[in-house]
Amino acid sequence: MTQATHANGVSASSSSVSSSTSEPLFLGLDLSTQSLKASLLTSSLHLVSELAVNFDRDLPHHGTKGGVLHGPSGSGQVYSPVWMAVEAFDVLIEKIKTDQSGKWDMSRVRCVSAAGQQHASVYWKKGATRVLKQLKGDGPLLAQLQEKKEGVFSRDVVPNWQDSSTTKQCQGFEAHIGGPDELAKVTGSRAYERFTGPQIMRWREEDPAAYEGTERISLVSSFVTTMLTAGGQEAEIQGIDESDACGMNLWDLSTPSRGWNTKLLQLIAGGPESAGKDLEAKLGKVETDPGKIVGKIGTYWQERLGFSPDCVVCPATGDNPATLMSFVLSPKEALVSLGTSDTLLIPTPFLKPDRGYHVFVHPASVNTGNTNASAAENNFFNMLVYKNGSLAREAIRDEYCGHSWDRFDEAVRAGWPSSSSEEWSPKTLGFYWKVPEIIPANAKGTHLYGLSQGAAQYERVQDFGEEESRGSSLHPATIVTSQLLSFRSRVGSILGQDGYSSASEGLARIYASGGASSNGTLLQTLSDIVGCAVCKMDEGAAASGNACSMGAAYKARWAWERATVPGNEQIGFEDFVKSLRSKERAGGDGGVKVLAEKDEKRHQAWEKVLPVWEELEQRALKGE
Ligand code: XUL
């Protein structure tokens, strides 16, 4: 998920909240594709200040664009230098040290947590733990880690979530488990190229010696947790958060106790049972209680930034899970991020995997091995990720609307169902998979269909021809309706049938975030097609551009409560956050603003289009 970028990306920002000098503070970090962000919060979850390191701008010598580098043309490889991540910590530390606002007093921080880009992985060389213990707070991390002759990382790069280089390995994963549906049942997702399991496998095949020389494999989230505990005898490579482990195609959700899937471990490791066991050791333990304290902040941080030796760290999670934590959704509420990619997050009490979307353990859910969860608890969340989100809409705007959003929006509205006719059908439908899509997996190309006057069926067309020349383009409405019908179709699978009792039970509310959430036409179309109100929260982390790092700080606050307040050891995350919020204001839906309400007539018209669109999607996939 791409969050709206911090205004200038680099300088300290602050809210009007001032905190008394003795009040405890909580820190959330977010190591994402383009930046490392830090949000500092009070114990009542108010934002004190934020800082960010933008990779392209602050670390230009790594040559990244949008935080990434690309492999040879056609390879599908997308990655970033692992040393850039290390250096980003050094830059952040400098920004904290030199900040003049007086707000970054690290001695007041009681607990730290973090978020990291999902799926991406970091490879530690044998001996890395020893090096982490030796770090001294009198200088930058980069110099100290690079001066170790034996090295710290066994792989120079961090494969990025945009990578699509592992098609062969994905086929191997699905074949090994009995097909895409079976793999989805076992791991929560069919095989995806960006998922960590296929990524590890490709690397092991290409560089077996480096794989062999690897002590541990971290996700970006557990890499950050590890860095936070670096320095001193207690430093260790930290375990992977369970929610984030679900983005690996390796974590088995099909049994109540859950765990690594041994068949898949063995496949990746490419050898006998012992090779699978060796990979299991490389992956390390999985943290099944997200609000557990995993250790004290490392002596490196104590010495370098004045953290208290009592400051603690809890497991970092993925960036999407962390964003989810900043919202605290009720069942049947969803979160949509309309950014570079479009992402829809839908928490549910039940596990209902399907090859059409991803299922993850909820980032605030403590794994007790009890599958008979209460219907009121969100124990899982479902995720739809589309690579062809805002960028694809922008490409259409530029090509057909002279770079104008106003013209684009007008053209989208021209494609809304007309209220005068009972039998309405859109003139055009189409699919714009400009880059290989995630949903449907690996869908490619542009596929356009037109419905001629009086015809019963949509016909494949090269372009919308004559209609186009009449002025307003048909492409904006076609792309937007297709993107949103895809949401509607998949939401139906997530919530319907054996999920909630009735297939017609839809979402109660969608919260919108991300750059395009300011587009009223897009939100109204979303509301009409999916069939529920679209809202935003105007307070707290959910209202900030940095919901992800703030969600991580909420988690730190929760972990600290559990660790220090007698009687609150088992308090649930959502109850805890709600209780803090209700202390601030009198209950109700305070802080929620409705941005769009569905128009029932238009919704019914779209419901009739849905099966036709679903059939066309199948035709487009077959190239028909
Ligand atoms: C989620 C995904 C992206 C990344 C962005 O599956 O691939 O949203 O998490 O960092």
XYZ file of C-alpha atoms and ligand atoms in Angstrom:
634
model
C 0.000 0.000 0.000
C 1.371 3.399 -0.816
C 0.695 6.032 1.749
C 0.445 9.699 0.872
C 3.915 11.132 1.136
C 4.843 13.415 3.953
C 4.678 17.017 2.786
C 8.391 17.538 2.270
C 9.474 14.059 3.139
C 12.436 15.126 5.198
C 11.827 17.804 7.738
C 10.284 17.528 11.163
C 6.611 18.250 11.310
C 4.709 18.759 14.483
C 1.178 18.978 15.672
C -0.214 21.543 18.019
C -0.065 18.963 20.813
C 2.508 19.766 23.376
C 3.436 17.153 25.919
C 4.709 17.712 29.397
C 8.384 16.927 29.763
C 7.867 13.874 31.929
C 5.106 12.262 29.897
C 6.057 8.933 28.294
C 6.376 8.818 24.524
C 5.966 5.999 21.988
C 7.804 5.631 18.709
C 6.607 4.006 15.481
C 8.871 3.523 12.451
C 7.948 2.599 8.886
C 10.571 1.251 6.503
C 8.667 1.343 3.232
C 9.571 1.365 -0.464
C 10.419 5.046 -0.694
C 11.241 6.203 2.808
C 11.910 5.549 6.460
C 9.426 7.437 8.605
C 9.197 7.973 12.340
C 6.134 9.066 14.312
C 6.377 10.068 17.962
C 3.179 9.816 20.020
C 2.057 10.616 23.554
C 0.520 7.927 25.756
C -2.942 9.145 24.733
C -1.918 8.573 21.094
C -1.513 12.196 20.093
C 1.095 12.935 17.475
C 4.023 14.893 18.858
C 6.248 15.013 15.795
C 7.288 13.138 12.653
C 10.519 12.773 10.701
C 11.209 11.072 7.400
C 14.152 10.001 5.282
C 13.370 9.890 1.577
C 15.661 7.420 -0.173
C 15.844 9.088 -3.608
C 16.423 12.536 -2.136
C 18.423 11.875 1.039
C 20.501 8.949 -0.233
C 20.911 9.794 -3.946
C 24.210 7.888 -4.301
C 22.258 4.611 -4.321
C 20.657 5.748 -7.602
C 17.148 4.590 -6.760
C 14.003 5.915 -8.403
C 10.922 5.602 -6.235
C 13.225 3.798 -3.788
C 14.031 0.912 -6.150
C 16.394 -0.343 -8.840
C 15.520 -2.661 -11.721
C 17.288 -5.793 -12.978
C 17.997 -6.467 -16.672
C 15.125 -5.656 -19.011
C 12.575 -8.453 -19.044
C 13.901 -10.046 -15.843
C 11.100 -8.650 -13.702
C 13.611 -7.957 -10.942
C 12.897 -4.981 -8.666
C 15.023 -4.447 -5.565
C 16.806 -1.948 -3.346
C 20.342 -2.002 -1.897
C 20.382 -3.490 1.601
C 22.992 -0.905 2.657
C 20.574 1.869 1.762
C 18.259 0.608 4.503
C 21.146 0.667 7.010
C 22.171 4.147 5.941
C 18.563 5.328 6.244
C 18.779 4.587 9.989
C 21.936 6.712 10.195
C 20.211 9.620 8.424
C 17.151 9.326 10.672
C 19.390 9.287 13.751
C 21.130 12.460 12.508
C 17.772 14.148 11.962
C 16.714 13.261 15.499
C 20.021 14.455 16.957
C 19.952 17.766 15.092
C 16.253 18.490 15.446
C 15.782 21.855 17.104
C 12.151 21.512 18.195
C 13.018 19.845 21.499
C 10.363 17.204 20.810
C 12.675 14.307 20.048
C 13.733 13.540 23.617
C 14.392 9.833 23.245
C 14.904 9.338 26.980
C 11.111 9.590 27.334
C 10.333 6.828 24.833
C 8.988 3.746 26.627
C 8.336 1.391 23.729
C 9.132 1.251 20.011
C 7.539 -0.738 17.225
C 7.713 -0.616 13.446
C 6.226 -1.490 10.097
C 8.030 -2.700 7.011
C 7.189 -3.196 3.376
C 5.499 -6.591 3.105
C 7.109 -9.647 1.462
C 10.574 -8.059 1.073
C 13.427 -9.927 2.743
C 16.894 -9.321 4.219
C 19.625 -11.995 4.305
C 22.048 -12.109 7.249
C 25.428 -13.775 6.814
C 26.637 -16.384 9.290
C 28.216 -14.470 12.159
C 25.878 -11.459 11.830
C 24.518 -11.796 15.367
C 28.031 -11.520 16.754
C 28.534 -8.300 14.797
C 25.209 -6.870 15.999
C 26.280 -7.415 19.620
C 29.478 -5.427 19.028
C 27.871 -2.229 17.738
C 28.936 0.863 19.674
C 26.838 4.007 19.906
C 29.729 6.358 19.142
C 29.311 6.350 15.370
C 27.041 5.543 12.427
C 25.771 2.018 11.799
C 26.930 1.881 8.189
C 30.629 2.355 8.910
C 30.607 -0.148 11.769
C 28.737 -2.821 9.852
C 30.741 -2.353 6.651
C 34.112 -2.464 8.337
C 33.537 -6.071 9.413
C 35.594 -8.005 6.923
C 33.499 -11.094 7.296
C 30.410 -9.116 6.266
C 26.953 -8.930 7.727
C 24.620 -9.575 4.806
C 24.797 -12.562 2.488
C 22.745 -10.757 -0.157
C 23.366 -7.164 -1.251
C 19.802 -6.493 -2.239
C 16.346 -6.509 -0.714
C 13.888 -7.870 -3.300
C 11.014 -5.416 -3.515
C 7.256 -6.155 -3.473
C 7.098 -4.940 -7.117
C 9.386 -7.776 -8.225
C 7.876 -10.255 -10.680
C 10.891 -12.466 -11.389
C 9.726 -15.726 -9.825
C 7.042 -17.052 -12.175
C 8.824 -20.409 -12.472
C 9.123 -20.821 -8.695
C 5.453 -19.853 -8.238
C 4.452 -22.612 -10.646
C 6.603 -24.984 -8.613
C 4.893 -23.926 -5.360
C 1.404 -24.492 -6.729
C 2.259 -27.813 -8.353
C 3.919 -29.030 -5.144
C 0.837 -28.404 -2.987
C -1.831 -29.458 -5.494
C -2.696 -26.293 -7.407
C -3.487 -22.627 -6.714
C -6.655 -23.317 -4.724
C -4.888 -25.761 -2.423
C -1.967 -23.391 -1.894
C -4.437 -20.605 -1.067
C -6.140 -22.889 1.453
C -2.845 -23.712 3.097
C -0.997 -20.371 3.063
C -3.805 -17.818 2.571
C -2.727 -16.971 -0.994
C -2.025 -18.746 -4.252
C 1.617 -18.308 -5.309
C 2.650 -14.710 -5.924
C 5.917 -13.599 -7.412
C 6.593 -10.973 -4.760
C 5.923 -13.363 -1.856
C 9.000 -14.303 0.114
C 8.947 -18.094 -0.355
C 9.310 -18.006 -4.168
C 11.840 -15.165 -3.764
C 14.061 -17.198 -1.427
C 13.809 -20.156 -3.787
C 14.959 -18.221 -6.867
C 17.897 -16.790 -4.947
C 18.887 -20.179 -3.530
C 18.845 -21.634 -7.051
C 20.968 -18.786 -8.422
C 23.448 -18.443 -5.585
C 23.539 -21.657 -3.535
C 26.820 -20.697 -1.837
C 25.447 -17.400 -0.519
C 22.288 -19.199 0.614
C 24.416 -21.759 2.400
C 26.371 -18.957 4.109
C 23.168 -17.364 5.426
C 22.550 -17.339 9.167
C 19.039 -15.910 9.111
C 16.429 -14.542 6.737
C 14.359 -11.598 7.967
C 11.384 -9.806 6.529
C 11.873 -6.034 6.384
C 9.703 -5.794 9.502
C 11.810 -8.213 11.548
C 14.966 -6.585 10.138
C 13.827 -3.314 11.742
C 13.023 -5.070 15.032
C 16.512 -6.559 14.885
C 18.145 -3.181 14.259
C 16.210 -1.716 17.197
C 17.642 -4.285 19.572
C 21.202 -4.015 18.180
C 24.155 -3.452 20.479
C 24.996 -5.336 23.643
C 24.842 -8.950 24.700
C 21.055 -9.195 24.272
C 21.198 -8.269 20.576
C 19.787 -10.990 18.364
C 18.095 -11.464 15.025
C 14.444 -11.105 15.943
C 11.537 -13.357 15.004
C 9.020 -12.685 12.239
C 5.612 -11.291 13.136
C 2.868 -13.833 12.356
C 0.690 -11.455 10.358
C 3.657 -10.528 8.179
C 4.677 -14.206 7.847
C 1.420 -14.705 5.924
C 2.959 -12.759 3.017
C 5.520 -15.491 2.366
C 3.422 -18.321 0.821
C 4.993 -20.480 3.517
C 3.039 -20.012 6.726
C 0.428 -22.728 7.114
C -2.958 -21.418 8.291
C -4.802 -24.668 7.737
C -4.246 -26.072 11.217
C -5.293 -24.411 14.508
C -1.725 -24.183 15.780
C -0.411 -22.818 12.463
C 3.279 -23.072 11.522
C 5.775 -23.302 8.642
C 4.660 -25.673 5.912
C 7.328 -28.360 5.894
C 6.635 -29.500 2.309
C 7.202 -25.981 1.023
C 10.304 -25.466 3.162
C 11.783 -28.559 1.602
C 10.843 -27.436 -1.910
C 12.590 -24.080 -1.445
C 15.639 -25.640 0.159
C 15.838 -28.088 -2.738
C 17.047 -31.045 -0.770
C 16.193 -33.736 1.762
C 14.221 -33.184 4.965
C 17.330 -31.815 6.666
C 17.518 -29.020 4.077
C 13.965 -28.009 4.980
C 14.927 -28.045 8.661
C 17.922 -25.878 7.891
C 15.676 -23.330 6.157
C 13.330 -23.394 9.144
C 16.284 -22.479 11.349
C 17.237 -19.686 8.952
C 13.712 -18.268 9.197
C 13.816 -18.361 12.983
C 10.882 -18.122 15.348
C 7.552 -16.530 14.521
C 6.058 -14.108 17.029
C 2.435 -15.136 17.538
C 1.688 -12.465 20.114
C 2.089 -9.118 18.347
C 1.943 -7.147 21.580
C 4.704 -9.043 23.353
C 7.880 -7.315 24.432
C 10.738 -8.982 22.556
C 13.548 -7.137 24.278
C 15.025 -3.871 25.440
C 16.111 -1.210 22.989
C 19.703 -2.081 22.043
C 22.656 -0.410 23.723
C 23.518 1.109 20.329
C 20.388 3.277 20.570
C 20.838 3.986 24.253
C 24.355 5.287 23.656
C 23.667 7.086 20.391
C 20.309 8.754 21.075
C 19.893 8.610 24.853
C 17.115 6.016 24.961
C 16.459 4.762 28.466
C 17.731 1.223 29.213
C 14.108 0.518 30.236
C 12.705 1.319 26.798
C 11.342 -1.848 25.198
C 10.619 -3.127 21.686
C 7.698 -5.196 20.375
C 7.587 -7.047 17.029
C 7.284 -4.947 13.880
C 4.635 -5.930 11.346
C 3.995 -5.355 7.629
C 3.053 -1.929 6.305
C -0.503 -2.858 5.352
C -1.184 -4.594 8.683
C 0.215 -1.563 10.531
C -2.046 0.771 8.568
C -4.973 -1.449 9.477
C -4.034 -1.066 13.145
C -4.330 2.684 12.919
C -7.995 2.411 11.879
C -9.551 -0.082 14.338
C -12.325 -1.329 12.077
C -15.522 -3.072 13.130
C -16.626 -6.230 11.307
C -17.879 -5.439 7.796
C -15.858 -2.269 7.593
C -13.030 -2.018 5.086
C -10.157 0.248 4.300
C -9.214 1.269 0.796
C -5.964 2.944 -0.111
C -6.065 4.563 -3.526
C -2.388 5.175 -4.070
C 0.234 4.055 -6.569
C -1.371 0.684 -6.111
C -5.012 0.283 -5.036
C -5.333 -1.804 -1.898
C -8.453 -2.969 -0.115
C -8.182 -4.385 3.410
C -11.141 -6.240 4.886
C -10.870 -7.685 8.408
C -13.060 -10.711 9.177
C -13.579 -12.954 12.201
C -13.361 -16.012 9.929
C -10.715 -17.561 7.697
C -12.002 -18.006 4.161
C -9.064 -18.324 1.788
C -9.527 -18.108 -1.953
C -7.157 -17.938 -4.898
C -8.626 -14.511 -5.802
C -7.218 -12.581 -2.833
C -4.831 -12.778 0.132
C -5.699 -13.740 3.708
C -3.465 -12.726 6.606
C -3.661 -13.190 10.341
C -4.899 -9.915 11.839
C -1.890 -7.934 13.136
C -3.479 -7.479 16.565
C -4.660 -11.060 16.929
C -2.935 -13.148 19.564
C -2.655 -16.736 18.316
C -4.188 -18.927 20.984
C -4.746 -21.869 18.639
C -8.518 -21.372 19.061
C -10.307 -21.444 15.721
C -13.779 -20.915 17.217
C -13.282 -17.210 17.334
C -16.027 -14.899 18.431
C -17.870 -13.285 15.547
C -17.100 -9.886 16.999
C -13.350 -10.322 16.759
C -11.413 -9.620 13.620
C -8.928 -12.467 13.653
C -7.934 -12.240 10.012
C -7.806 -9.688 7.290
C -8.278 -10.107 3.583
C -6.380 -8.038 1.110
C -6.792 -7.114 -2.540
C -3.762 -5.464 -4.144
C -3.861 -3.997 -7.644
C -0.701 -2.721 -9.301
C -2.758 -0.881 -11.937
C -4.216 1.687 -9.563
C -3.617 5.437 -9.676
C -0.828 5.143 -12.220
C -3.120 3.422 -14.699
C -5.850 6.033 -14.093
C -3.293 8.785 -14.585
C -2.110 7.260 -17.866
C -5.710 7.366 -19.161
C -6.123 10.945 -17.919
C -2.978 11.991 -19.780
C -3.803 10.168 -22.988
C -7.479 11.047 -23.298
C -8.208 14.011 -21.027
C -5.316 16.396 -21.700
C -3.820 15.769 -18.222
C -6.956 17.178 -16.584
C -8.629 15.435 -13.653
C -11.702 17.628 -14.170
C -12.172 16.257 -17.679
C -11.427 12.737 -16.443
C -14.029 13.030 -13.681
C -16.629 14.463 -16.033
C -16.082 11.506 -18.355
C -16.435 9.078 -15.433
C -19.746 10.663 -14.435
C -20.954 10.403 -18.035
C -20.565 6.629 -17.614
C -22.812 6.348 -14.532
C -26.046 4.362 -14.949
C -28.791 6.556 -16.314
C -31.729 6.820 -13.947
C -34.272 7.093 -16.772
C -33.929 3.551 -18.100
C -34.618 0.271 -16.282
C -32.532 -1.739 -18.738
C -29.256 0.099 -18.583
C -25.903 -1.338 -19.691
C -22.600 0.494 -20.032
C -21.611 1.064 -23.675
C -18.108 -0.140 -22.962
C -16.284 -2.384 -20.533
C -12.580 -3.080 -20.446
C -9.444 -4.119 -18.588
C -6.295 -2.016 -18.356
C -3.509 -4.277 -17.099
C -0.726 -1.942 -18.166
C 1.754 -3.685 -15.863
C 1.334 -7.400 -15.028
C -1.516 -7.419 -12.504
C -1.751 -9.122 -9.114
C -5.542 -9.602 -9.329
C -6.138 -11.510 -11.523
C -2.673 -13.017 -11.155
C -0.333 -12.003 -13.960
C -3.085 -10.540 -16.171
C -1.540 -8.445 -18.943
C -2.508 -5.987 -21.675
C -5.470 -3.793 -22.504
C -8.720 -5.540 -23.442
C -11.646 -3.410 -24.617
C -15.228 -4.419 -25.292
C -18.123 -2.484 -26.805
C -21.866 -3.086 -26.843
C -23.352 -2.014 -30.153
C -26.914 -0.721 -30.247
C -29.362 -3.619 -30.064
C -26.595 -6.237 -29.620
C -26.921 -8.845 -26.869
C -23.211 -9.380 -26.240
C -20.110 -7.254 -25.773
C -17.669 -7.550 -28.673
C -13.932 -7.192 -28.445
C -12.797 -3.899 -30.032
C -9.417 -2.360 -30.782
C -10.537 1.029 -29.505
C -13.784 2.834 -28.867
C -13.458 4.481 -32.309
C -16.416 6.517 -33.440
C -17.704 7.095 -29.922
C -14.393 8.614 -28.941
C -14.507 11.176 -31.700
C -17.775 12.589 -30.306
C -15.899 14.490 -27.670
C -15.630 13.101 -24.187
C -13.606 9.873 -23.994
C -15.116 6.563 -22.862
C -11.852 5.336 -21.375
C -12.047 7.090 -17.954
C -15.432 5.543 -17.141
C -14.309 2.192 -18.506
C -11.164 1.974 -16.379
C -12.773 3.259 -13.178
C -15.842 1.044 -13.391
C -13.710 -1.978 -14.186
C -11.387 -1.351 -11.227
C -14.343 -0.922 -8.881
C -16.347 -3.854 -10.247
C -13.284 -5.940 -9.484
C -13.468 -4.748 -5.839
C -17.207 -5.531 -5.788
C -16.718 -8.996 -7.229
C -13.966 -9.963 -4.757
C -15.698 -8.382 -1.743
C -18.647 -10.645 -2.578
C -16.376 -13.717 -2.402
C -14.768 -12.580 0.851
C -17.971 -11.820 2.734
C -20.554 -14.062 1.110
C -21.742 -17.636 1.365
C -19.895 -19.509 4.085
C -18.373 -16.271 5.419
C -21.148 -14.100 6.739
C -24.470 -15.909 6.486
C -25.874 -14.318 3.366
C -24.111 -13.576 0.102
C -26.038 -10.344 -0.182
C -24.588 -9.039 3.054
C -22.112 -6.494 1.873
C -19.795 -4.047 3.527
C -21.233 -1.552 5.979
C -18.639 1.112 5.316
C -15.358 1.716 3.508
C -12.749 4.136 4.821
C -10.774 5.789 2.050
C -7.141 6.835 2.249
C -4.304 7.538 -0.181
C -3.860 10.285 -2.795
C -6.914 9.526 -4.945
C -9.234 9.517 -1.921
C -9.683 13.251 -2.459
C -11.437 12.545 -5.780
C -15.176 12.863 -5.063
C -16.254 11.323 -8.373
C -14.119 8.257 -7.779
C -15.490 7.852 -4.246
C -19.114 8.259 -5.382
C -18.570 5.594 -8.056
C -16.971 3.357 -5.431
C -19.947 3.839 -3.128
C -22.449 3.103 -5.916
C -20.651 0.016 -7.183
C -19.651 -1.615 -3.892
C -22.919 -0.517 -2.309
C -21.954 1.173 0.946
C -20.973 4.538 2.372
C -17.403 5.740 1.820
C -15.975 7.616 4.798
C -12.816 9.027 6.215
C -11.619 9.451 9.758
C -10.673 12.972 10.625
C -8.759 12.244 13.761
C -5.871 10.149 14.965
C -3.465 8.072 12.934
C -6.076 7.154 10.338
C -6.403 10.808 9.367
C -2.663 11.333 9.029
C -0.642 10.783 5.884
C 1.510 8.416 7.914
C -1.082 5.952 9.177
C 1.510 3.205 8.881
C 4.181 4.549 11.259
C 1.446 5.788 13.564
C -0.218 2.373 13.542
C 3.160 0.971 14.615
C 3.331 3.515 17.446
C -0.208 2.526 18.568
C 1.077 -1.017 18.782
C 4.041 0.082 20.911
C 1.647 1.891 23.252
C -0.521 -1.255 23.519
C 2.460 -3.531 24.222
C 3.662 -1.180 26.955
C 0.201 -1.108 28.572
C 0.132 -4.897 28.649
C 3.633 -5.098 30.074
C 3.278 -2.466 32.775
C -0.330 -2.102 33.929
C -1.468 -4.871 36.279
C -4.750 -6.376 35.117
C -4.217 -5.239 31.533
C -1.847 -8.044 30.489
C -4.481 -9.545 28.167
C -6.246 -6.400 26.985
C -7.111 -6.583 23.288
C -5.591 -3.974 20.971
C -8.868 -2.679 19.592
C -10.544 -2.401 23.023
C -7.492 -0.602 24.307
C -7.334 1.931 21.473
C -11.092 2.501 21.625
C -10.901 3.082 25.386
C -8.169 5.674 24.927
C -10.180 7.388 22.227
C -13.425 7.413 24.188
C -11.624 9.080 27.071
C -10.911 11.894 24.627
C -14.430 12.257 23.295
C -17.940 11.010 24.001
C -18.369 7.713 22.076
C -20.523 7.538 18.915
C -19.031 7.889 15.495
C -17.050 10.991 16.363
C -14.219 11.605 13.950
C -15.930 9.856 11.023
C -16.908 11.918 8.007
C -19.118 10.456 5.266
C -17.666 11.307 1.862
C -20.161 9.450 -0.353
C -23.462 7.620 0.159
C -24.590 5.038 -2.382
C -27.341 5.889 -4.815
C -29.586 2.819 -4.574
C -30.784 2.958 -8.194
C -27.281 3.203 -9.561
C -26.146 0.436 -7.199
C -28.871 -1.889 -8.497
C -27.874 -1.087 -12.077
C -24.240 -1.997 -11.318
C -25.340 -5.209 -9.619
C -26.880 -6.278 -12.951
C -23.653 -5.459 -14.776
C -21.517 -7.472 -12.331
C -22.029 -11.004 -13.796
C -21.497 -9.662 -17.315
C -18.268 -7.975 -16.226
C -17.132 -11.177 -14.456
C -17.643 -13.163 -17.637
C -15.737 -10.561 -19.648
C -12.850 -10.724 -17.214
C -12.600 -14.440 -17.971
C -12.687 -13.708 -21.703
C -10.001 -11.036 -21.353
C -7.770 -13.477 -19.465
C -8.101 -15.955 -22.321
C -7.424 -13.154 -24.821
C -10.900 -13.584 -26.374
C 1.087 -5.893 -0.331
C 2.117 -5.294 -1.176
C 2.382 -3.836 -1.068
C 3.552 -3.600 -0.157
C 3.925 -2.124 -0.185
O 0.881 -7.230 -0.613
O 2.775 -5.965 -1.924
O 1.252 -3.138 -0.633
O 3.260 -4.010 1.140
O 5.008 -1.886 0.644
